[in-house]
Amino acid sequence: MKRIFPVITVLITISLLGLIFFQILWLISVKDFKQAQLKENLEKATGRAGLRLMDEKPAFVAPRKSDLLMSTGSFYMDFMKHAVRNRFSKDEINTIVKESLEENNIKNVPYEFAVTDANLVGDVIATDNFSRYDADSNTEKKLFLLAPPSGSNTENLVPQEWLIVIVPHQSDIVLKGITWFILGAILFTLIIVSAFFLTIRTLLRQKKIGEIKSDFINNMTHEFKTPLATISLAVDALKNEKVSGDKEKTNYFTGIIKEENKRMNKQVEAILQAALLDKQEVQLNLKRLSANELINNAVNNISLPMAEKNGQLIVKLDAEKDIIMADDVHFTNFVNNLLDNALKYSKENPLIKLTTSNHNNLLKIKIEDNGIGMNKETLSRIFEKFYRAHTGNVHNVKGFGLGLSYVKTMVEAHKGTIKAESILGKGSSFIISFPLAK
Ligand code: ADP
């Protein structure tokens, strides 16, 4: 599993890059193909328009013998009258060019045309912008000889005419024509890339959840192993006749069994509570209560373990307005959890300060300790379920990583907010704010 994950990532990244590369190649070849097609169609359309200009209004008059004998100048003039430029108006040529372009699938694009003699001198019929485009280079030109009917013996006398049709900005036209291809390719590539990132993120998350789960199971087994072993030893001792006859010793060992049982119960309770929180099945019984009083109760619970560790607890309940809407059981629980942690993650001579104060319409509770503190990474994750810091000797401290996630859920259920600050090696503080009851 550890190896396969980077392999999958690399393989998918390579195939994604390949896919993008080939899409670009494909788009380029589609563009080239379309451009060649446009060129070909333009040639066909120009040819077709030229043929129509020659065939329609056939005005070629076979010269009379006398004409041929007469001065060539007059015959030339006579013939010129029948040239395309004389037979068709600009609009008529435009219609023919337009129809020919449409017949060849060139629709709704700007075009320019001109009918001229070979040297672009003399009488020219041309669209207004024709001269703006360079017919030789970047725009398309097609020359078509409007020749006299075959078999005529007067080729030399026919003025040579050219039909030039220009479709400017062909690249833009082609690009416009394949806009949907490009957009589609971009869209689906984006979808694939996002799906890929979502997959990787989910895999990473699953991996993390897997680690958290195995951590949790390890923790739980350790947590239960010690009390079970103690209970087993105590039972063995009770079986001993010397002990069972001695009331004091019996009491001592049953006391141990009871104590260990209580500890295990508390742990099971914590796990069950987390499961309930997951299903959001916790019902709060909110009442107007004095926060200072509730805090005093919680402080009482910690005094014994505090004394065992030679710790000092300073409580300053300075908030004058302390009536909030609270559930007494859960409120006491989460204050206890925070105090427990302050003691659990302490160094020698723990000093814990609990203060309350009023800010605007809020009641603030601050719990500070001078314990081991946390680094930034830990600090950002402490409210996650099952999260426990992995560094240093924190592992010596028992826990499931459920306490703070419970605290946060409960504080928020009380419409409050919680914030943690910490300096590694110096200590941590947790600040909770609640709205005061109206
Ligand atoms: P648990 O104590 O069971 O591990 P919590 O949810 O109560 O679970 O705490 C999560 C983690 O946050 C702890 O494992 C510890 O690393 C860190 N932590 C909590 N409170 C403190 C504190 N007062 N000082 C230092 N670290 C703390």
Coordinates of C-alpha atoms and ligand atoms in Angstrom, one line a residue:
M1 CA 0.0 0.0 0.0
K2 CA 2.8 2.4 0.9
R3 CA 4.6 1.8 -2.4
I4 CA 1.6 1.5 -4.6
F5 CA 0.3 5.0 -3.8
P6 CA 3.2 7.0 -5.4
V7 CA 3.2 4.5 -8.3
I8 CA -0.5 5.2 -9.0
T9 CA 0.1 9.0 -8.7
V10 CA 3.1 8.9 -11.1
L11 CA 1.2 6.7 -13.6
I12 CA -1.9 8.9 -13.6
T13 CA 0.2 12.1 -13.9
I14 CA 2.1 10.6 -16.9
S15 CA -1.1 9.5 -18.6
L16 CA -2.7 12.9 -17.9
L17 CA 0.2 14.8 -19.4
G18 CA 0.2 12.4 -22.4
L19 CA -3.5 12.9 -22.8
I20 CA -3.1 16.7 -22.8
F21 CA -0.2 16.5 -25.2
F22 CA -2.1 14.3 -27.7
Q23 CA -5.2 16.5 -27.4
I24 CA -3.1 19.5 -28.4
L25 CA -1.6 17.6 -31.3
W26 CA -5.1 16.5 -32.3
L27 CA -6.4 20.1 -32.2
I28 CA -3.4 21.3 -34.2
S29 CA -4.0 18.7 -36.9
V30 CA -7.8 19.5 -36.9
K31 CA -6.9 23.1 -37.5
D32 CA -4.5 22.3 -40.3
F33 CA -7.0 20.0 -41.9
K34 CA -9.8 22.6 -41.7
Q35 CA -7.5 25.2 -43.1
A36 CA -6.5 23.0 -46.1
Q37 CA -10.2 22.2 -46.5
L38 CA -11.1 25.9 -46.6
K39 CA -8.4 26.5 -49.2
E40 CA -9.6 23.7 -51.3
N41 CA -13.2 24.8 -51.1
L42 CA -12.2 28.4 -51.9
E43 CA -10.4 27.1 -55.0
K44 CA -13.5 25.1 -56.1
A45 CA -15.8 28.1 -55.4
T46 CA -13.7 30.4 -57.4
G47 CA -13.5 27.9 -60.3
R48 CA -17.3 27.5 -60.1
A49 CA -17.9 31.3 -60.1
G50 CA -15.5 31.7 -63.0
L51 CA -17.4 29.0 -65.0
R52 CA -20.7 30.7 -64.3
L53 CA -19.3 34.1 -65.4
M54 CA -18.2 32.5 -68.7
D55 CA -21.3 30.5 -69.3
E56 CA -24.0 32.9 -68.3
K57 CA -24.9 35.7 -70.6
P58 CA -22.7 34.2 -73.3
A59 CA -21.8 37.1 -75.4
F60 CA -19.1 35.9 -77.5
V61 CA -19.9 36.9 -81.0
A62 CA -18.1 35.2 -83.8
P63 CA -16.2 37.9 -85.6
R64 CA -17.4 38.7 -89.0
K65 CA -14.9 38.1 -91.7
S66 CA -14.9 41.8 -92.5
D67 CA -14.1 42.5 -88.9
L68 CA -11.0 40.4 -89.2
L69 CA -10.0 42.3 -92.3
M70 CA -10.7 45.7 -90.7
S71 CA -8.4 47.4 -88.3
T72 CA -7.7 45.3 -85.3
G73 CA -8.4 48.3 -83.0
S74 CA -12.1 48.4 -83.7
F75 CA -12.4 44.7 -83.4
Y76 CA -10.7 44.8 -80.1
M77 CA -13.1 47.5 -78.9
D78 CA -16.0 45.4 -80.1
F79 CA -14.7 42.4 -78.3
M80 CA -14.0 44.3 -75.1
K81 CA -17.7 45.0 -74.9
H82 CA -18.3 41.3 -74.4
A83 CA -15.8 40.9 -71.6
V84 CA -17.1 39.9 -68.2
R85 CA -16.5 43.3 -66.9
N86 CA -18.8 44.7 -69.5
R87 CA -21.4 42.0 -69.4
F88 CA -21.9 41.8 -65.6
S89 CA -22.5 44.4 -63.0
K90 CA -20.6 44.3 -59.7
D91 CA -23.7 43.2 -57.9
E92 CA -24.3 40.3 -60.3
I93 CA -20.7 39.1 -59.9
N94 CA -21.1 39.4 -56.2
T95 CA -24.2 37.2 -56.2
I96 CA -22.5 34.6 -58.3
V97 CA -19.4 34.6 -56.1
K98 CA -21.5 34.4 -53.0
E99 CA -23.6 31.5 -54.3
S100 CA -20.5 29.6 -55.4
L101 CA -18.9 30.1 -52.0
E102 CA -22.0 28.9 -50.3
E103 CA -22.2 25.9 -52.5
N104 CA -18.8 25.0 -51.3
N105 CA -19.6 25.4 -47.7
I106 CA -18.0 28.8 -47.2
K107 CA -20.8 30.6 -45.4
N108 CA -21.1 33.7 -43.3
V109 CA -17.4 34.7 -43.8
P110 CA -16.2 38.0 -45.2
Y111 CA -14.8 37.9 -48.7
E112 CA -13.5 40.2 -51.3
F113 CA -13.3 39.8 -55.0
A114 CA -12.1 41.5 -58.2
V115 CA -12.4 40.8 -61.9
T116 CA -9.4 42.3 -63.6
D117 CA -7.0 41.8 -66.4
A118 CA -3.8 40.0 -65.8
N119 CA -1.8 42.9 -64.7
L120 CA -4.4 44.4 -62.4
V121 CA -4.5 47.5 -64.6
G122 CA -7.2 49.0 -66.7
D123 CA -10.9 48.6 -65.8
V124 CA -11.3 46.6 -62.6
I125 CA -14.4 45.5 -60.9
A126 CA -13.6 45.1 -57.2
T127 CA -15.2 45.2 -53.8
D128 CA -14.4 48.3 -51.7
N129 CA -11.8 46.6 -49.4
F130 CA -10.3 44.4 -52.0
S131 CA -7.0 46.4 -52.2
R132 CA -6.6 46.3 -48.5
Y133 CA -5.6 42.6 -48.6
D134 CA -2.5 41.4 -50.1
A135 CA -3.7 38.8 -52.6
D136 CA -0.3 37.2 -52.9
S137 CA 0.7 36.4 -49.3
N138 CA -1.3 35.9 -46.2
T139 CA -4.7 35.8 -47.9
E140 CA -6.0 33.4 -50.4
K141 CA -6.2 34.2 -54.1
K142 CA -7.4 32.3 -57.0
L143 CA -6.9 33.3 -60.5
F144 CA -9.2 32.0 -63.1
L145 CA -8.9 32.6 -66.7
L146 CA -12.2 33.5 -68.3
A147 CA -11.3 32.1 -71.7
P148 CA -13.4 32.2 -74.8
P149 CA -15.2 29.0 -75.9
S150 CA -12.8 26.4 -77.1
G151 CA -12.5 25.9 -80.8
S152 CA -12.6 29.6 -81.4
N153 CA -9.7 30.8 -83.5
T154 CA -9.5 34.2 -81.8
E155 CA -7.6 33.3 -78.6
N156 CA -5.0 35.9 -79.2
L157 CA -7.6 38.6 -79.4
V158 CA -9.5 37.8 -76.2
P159 CA -8.6 40.0 -73.3
Q160 CA -7.4 37.8 -70.5
E161 CA -9.5 38.3 -67.3
W162 CA -8.9 37.1 -63.9
L163 CA -11.3 36.5 -61.1
I164 CA -9.7 36.9 -57.7
V165 CA -11.5 35.9 -54.6
I166 CA -10.0 36.6 -51.2
V167 CA -11.1 35.2 -47.9
P168 CA -9.1 37.2 -45.4
H169 CA -8.2 36.1 -41.9
Q170 CA -8.5 32.4 -42.6
S171 CA -6.8 31.3 -39.4
D172 CA -9.4 33.1 -37.4
I173 CA -12.2 31.6 -39.4
V174 CA -10.8 28.1 -38.9
L175 CA -10.3 28.7 -35.2
K176 CA -13.8 30.0 -34.9
G177 CA -15.0 26.9 -36.6
I178 CA -13.3 24.6 -34.1
T179 CA -14.1 26.6 -31.0
W180 CA -16.4 23.9 -29.7
F181 CA -13.7 21.3 -30.2
I182 CA -11.3 23.4 -28.2
L183 CA -13.8 24.2 -25.5
G184 CA -14.8 20.6 -25.2
A185 CA -11.2 19.4 -25.0
I186 CA -10.4 22.0 -22.3
L187 CA -13.6 21.2 -20.4
F188 CA -13.1 17.4 -20.4
T189 CA -9.4 17.8 -19.6
L190 CA -10.3 20.0 -16.6
I191 CA -12.9 17.4 -15.5
I192 CA -10.3 14.6 -15.7
V193 CA -7.6 16.7 -13.9
S194 CA -10.1 17.6 -11.1
A195 CA -11.3 14.0 -10.8
F196 CA -7.6 13.0 -10.5
F197 CA -7.0 15.5 -7.7
L198 CA -10.1 14.5 -5.9
T199 CA -9.0 10.8 -6.2
I200 CA -5.6 11.6 -4.8
R201 CA -7.0 13.7 -2.0
T202 CA -9.5 11.0 -1.1
L203 CA -6.7 8.4 -1.2
L204 CA -4.6 10.6 1.1
R205 CA -7.5 11.1 3.4
Q206 CA -8.3 7.4 3.5
K207 CA -4.6 6.7 4.3
K208 CA -4.8 9.2 7.1
I209 CA -8.0 7.7 8.4
G210 CA -6.4 4.3 8.2
E211 CA -3.5 5.5 10.3
I212 CA -5.8 7.2 12.8
K213 CA -7.8 4.0 13.2
S214 CA -4.8 1.8 13.8
D215 CA -3.5 4.4 16.3
F216 CA -6.9 4.3 18.0
I217 CA -7.0 0.5 18.2
N218 CA -3.4 0.5 19.6
N219 CA -4.3 3.1 22.2
M220 CA -7.4 1.3 23.2
T221 CA -5.7 -2.0 23.6
H222 CA -3.1 -0.4 25.7
E223 CA -5.6 1.4 27.8
F224 CA -7.6 -1.7 28.5
K225 CA -4.7 -4.0 28.9
T226 CA -3.3 -2.4 32.1
P227 CA -6.6 -2.4 34.1
L228 CA -7.4 -5.9 32.9
A229 CA -4.0 -7.2 34.0
T230 CA -4.4 -5.4 37.4
I231 CA -7.9 -6.9 37.9
S232 CA -6.6 -10.3 37.0
L233 CA -3.8 -10.0 39.6
A234 CA -6.2 -8.7 42.2
V235 CA -8.5 -11.7 41.6
D236 CA -5.6 -14.1 41.9
A237 CA -4.7 -12.5 45.1
L238 CA -8.2 -12.8 46.4
K239 CA -8.2 -16.5 45.6
N240 CA -5.2 -16.8 47.9
E241 CA -6.4 -18.2 51.3
K242 CA -4.2 -15.9 53.3
V243 CA -5.8 -12.9 51.7
S244 CA -9.4 -14.1 51.6
G245 CA -9.2 -14.7 55.4
D246 CA -7.9 -11.1 56.0
K247 CA -10.8 -8.6 55.7
E248 CA -8.5 -5.6 55.3
K249 CA -6.6 -7.2 52.4
T250 CA -9.8 -8.3 50.8
N251 CA -11.1 -4.8 51.0
Y252 CA -7.9 -3.5 49.5
F253 CA -8.0 -5.8 46.5
T254 CA -11.7 -5.4 45.8
G255 CA -11.1 -1.6 46.0
I256 CA -8.5 -2.0 43.3
I257 CA -10.9 -4.0 41.1
K258 CA -13.6 -1.4 41.6
E259 CA -11.2 1.5 40.8
E260 CA -9.9 -0.2 37.6
N261 CA -13.4 -1.0 36.6
K262 CA -14.4 2.6 37.0
R263 CA -11.4 3.7 34.8
M264 CA -12.4 1.3 32.1
N265 CA -16.0 2.4 32.3
K266 CA -14.9 6.0 31.9
Q267 CA -13.0 5.1 28.8
V268 CA -15.9 3.2 27.3
E269 CA -18.1 6.1 28.1
A270 CA -15.7 8.5 26.2
I271 CA -15.8 6.2 23.1
L272 CA -19.5 5.8 23.2
Q273 CA -19.9 9.6 23.6
A274 CA -17.8 10.1 20.5
A275 CA -20.0 7.7 18.6
L276 CA -23.1 9.6 19.7
L277 CA -21.5 12.9 18.7
D278 CA -20.9 11.3 15.3
K279 CA -24.6 10.6 14.9
Q280 CA -25.4 13.9 16.4
E281 CA -27.6 12.2 18.9
V282 CA -26.7 14.3 21.9
Q283 CA -29.6 16.2 23.3
L284 CA -28.7 19.3 25.3
N285 CA -30.8 20.2 28.3
L286 CA -30.2 24.0 28.3
K287 CA -31.0 26.0 31.4
R288 CA -30.1 29.4 32.7
L289 CA -27.1 28.5 34.9
S290 CA -24.2 30.4 36.6
A291 CA -21.1 29.5 34.8
N292 CA -18.9 30.4 37.8
E293 CA -20.8 27.8 39.9
L294 CA -20.4 25.1 37.2
I295 CA -16.7 25.8 36.9
N296 CA -16.3 25.5 40.7
N297 CA -17.8 22.0 40.5
A298 CA -15.5 21.0 37.7
V299 CA -12.5 22.4 39.7
N300 CA -13.4 20.2 42.6
N301 CA -13.1 17.1 40.4
I302 CA -9.6 17.9 39.4
S303 CA -8.3 18.8 42.9
L304 CA -7.3 15.3 43.9
P305 CA -5.2 14.4 40.8
M306 CA -3.8 17.9 41.0
A307 CA -2.6 17.3 44.5
E308 CA -1.1 14.0 43.5
K309 CA 1.0 15.7 40.9
N310 CA 2.0 18.6 43.2
G311 CA 0.3 21.0 41.0
Q312 CA -1.1 24.4 41.7
L313 CA -4.5 25.6 40.4
I314 CA -5.3 29.3 40.4
V315 CA -9.0 30.1 39.8
K316 CA -10.1 33.7 39.3
L317 CA -13.8 33.9 38.5
D318 CA -13.9 37.7 37.6
A319 CA -16.9 37.6 35.3
E320 CA -19.7 39.5 37.0
K321 CA -22.3 38.5 34.5
D322 CA -22.0 34.7 34.3
I323 CA -25.5 33.5 33.5
I324 CA -25.5 31.5 30.3
M325 CA -27.7 28.9 28.7
A326 CA -26.0 25.6 29.5
D327 CA -26.4 21.9 30.0
D328 CA -24.8 21.3 33.4
V329 CA -23.5 17.8 32.7
H330 CA -21.8 18.6 29.4
F331 CA -20.6 21.9 30.6
T332 CA -18.9 20.4 33.6
N333 CA -17.5 17.6 31.4
F334 CA -15.8 19.8 28.9
V335 CA -14.3 22.1 31.5
N336 CA -13.1 18.9 33.2
N337 CA -11.6 17.7 29.9
L338 CA -9.6 20.9 29.5
L339 CA -8.4 20.9 33.1
D340 CA -7.5 17.1 32.7
N341 CA -5.5 17.9 29.6
A342 CA -3.7 20.8 31.3
L343 CA -2.6 18.4 34.0
K344 CA -1.9 15.5 31.6
Y345 CA 0.4 17.4 29.3
S346 CA 2.2 19.2 32.1
K347 CA 5.9 19.1 33.2
E348 CA 7.0 19.0 36.8
N349 CA 5.3 21.5 39.1
P350 CA 2.2 22.1 37.0
L351 CA 0.6 25.6 37.3
I352 CA -2.8 25.9 35.9
K353 CA -4.8 29.2 35.8
L354 CA -8.5 29.3 35.2
T355 CA -10.1 32.8 34.7
T356 CA -13.5 34.1 33.7
S357 CA -14.2 37.6 32.4
N358 CA -16.8 39.6 30.5
H359 CA -16.2 41.1 27.1
N360 CA -19.2 42.9 25.5
N361 CA -22.0 40.4 25.8
L362 CA -19.7 37.4 26.1
L363 CA -18.5 35.3 29.0
K364 CA -14.9 34.3 28.4
I365 CA -13.3 31.3 30.1
K366 CA -9.5 30.9 29.8
I367 CA -7.6 27.9 30.9
E368 CA -3.8 28.3 30.9
D369 CA -1.0 25.8 31.7
N370 CA 2.7 25.8 31.8
G371 CA 3.0 22.3 30.3
I372 CA 4.7 20.8 27.3
G373 CA 2.9 23.0 24.7
M374 CA 2.4 22.1 21.1
N375 CA 3.9 22.9 17.8
K376 CA 1.9 24.6 15.0
E377 CA 1.0 21.3 13.2
T378 CA -0.4 19.8 16.4
L379 CA -2.2 23.0 17.3
S380 CA -4.0 23.0 14.0
R381 CA -5.3 19.5 14.4
I382 CA -6.1 19.0 18.1
F383 CA -9.8 19.4 17.6
E384 CA -9.9 16.5 15.0
K385 CA -11.3 13.3 16.3
F386 CA -8.7 10.7 17.3
Y387 CA -5.9 13.1 16.7
R388 CA -3.0 12.8 19.2
A389 CA 0.4 14.4 18.9
H390 CA 3.0 11.9 17.8
T391 CA 6.1 13.6 19.0
G392 CA 8.2 13.6 22.1
N393 CA 7.1 11.7 25.1
V394 CA 3.4 12.6 24.6
H395 CA 2.9 8.9 23.9
N396 CA 3.5 8.1 27.6
V397 CA 0.2 10.0 28.3
K398 CA -2.9 7.9 27.9
G399 CA -5.8 9.0 25.8
F400 CA -7.8 8.3 22.7
G401 CA -7.6 11.8 21.1
L402 CA -11.4 12.2 21.6
G403 CA -11.4 14.8 24.4
L404 CA -10.9 18.0 22.5
S405 CA -13.2 17.0 19.6
Y406 CA -15.9 16.5 22.3
V407 CA -15.1 19.8 23.9
K408 CA -15.3 21.7 20.6
T409 CA -18.6 20.0 19.6
M410 CA -20.1 20.8 22.9
V411 CA -18.9 24.4 23.0
E412 CA -20.4 24.9 19.6
A413 CA -23.7 23.3 20.7
H414 CA -23.7 25.9 23.4
K415 CA -23.3 28.5 20.7
G416 CA -19.8 29.3 21.9
T417 CA -16.4 29.4 20.3
I418 CA -13.1 27.8 21.3
K419 CA -9.6 28.8 20.4
A420 CA -6.3 27.4 21.4
E421 CA -2.9 29.0 21.6
S422 CA 0.4 27.3 22.5
I423 CA 4.1 27.7 22.5
L424 CA 6.1 24.4 22.4
G425 CA 7.8 23.8 25.7
K426 CA 6.2 26.8 27.4
G427 CA 2.5 25.9 27.7
S428 CA -0.9 26.2 26.2
S429 CA -4.1 28.2 26.7
F430 CA -7.7 27.5 25.7
I431 CA -10.1 30.3 25.5
I432 CA -13.9 29.7 25.3
S433 CA -16.5 32.4 24.7
F434 CA -20.2 32.0 25.3
P435 CA -23.1 34.5 24.7
L436 CA -24.6 35.6 28.0
A437 CA -28.2 34.5 28.6
K438 CA -30.8 37.2 27.9
Ligands
ADP1 P1 -6.1 12.9 24.3 O1 -5.7 13.8 25.4 O2 -6.9 11.8 24.7 O3 -4.9 12.6 23.4 P2 -7.4 15.3 23.3 O4 -8.4 15.4 22.2 O5 -7.9 15.7 24.6 O6 -7.0 13.7 23.3 O7 -6.1 16.0 22.9 C1 -5.6 15.9 21.6 C2 -4.1 16.2 21.6 O8 -3.9 17.6 21.8 C3 -3.3 15.5 22.7 O9 -2.9 14.2 22.2 C4 -2.2 16.4 22.9 O10 -1.2 16.2 21.9 C5 -2.7 17.8 22.6 N1 -3.1 18.6 23.8 C6 -4.3 18.8 24.3 N2 -4.3 19.6 25.4 C7 -3.0 19.9 25.5 C8 -2.3 20.8 26.5 N3 -3.0 21.4 27.5 N4 -1.0 20.9 26.3 C9 -0.3 20.3 25.3 N5 -0.9 19.5 24.4 C10 -2.3 19.3 24.5

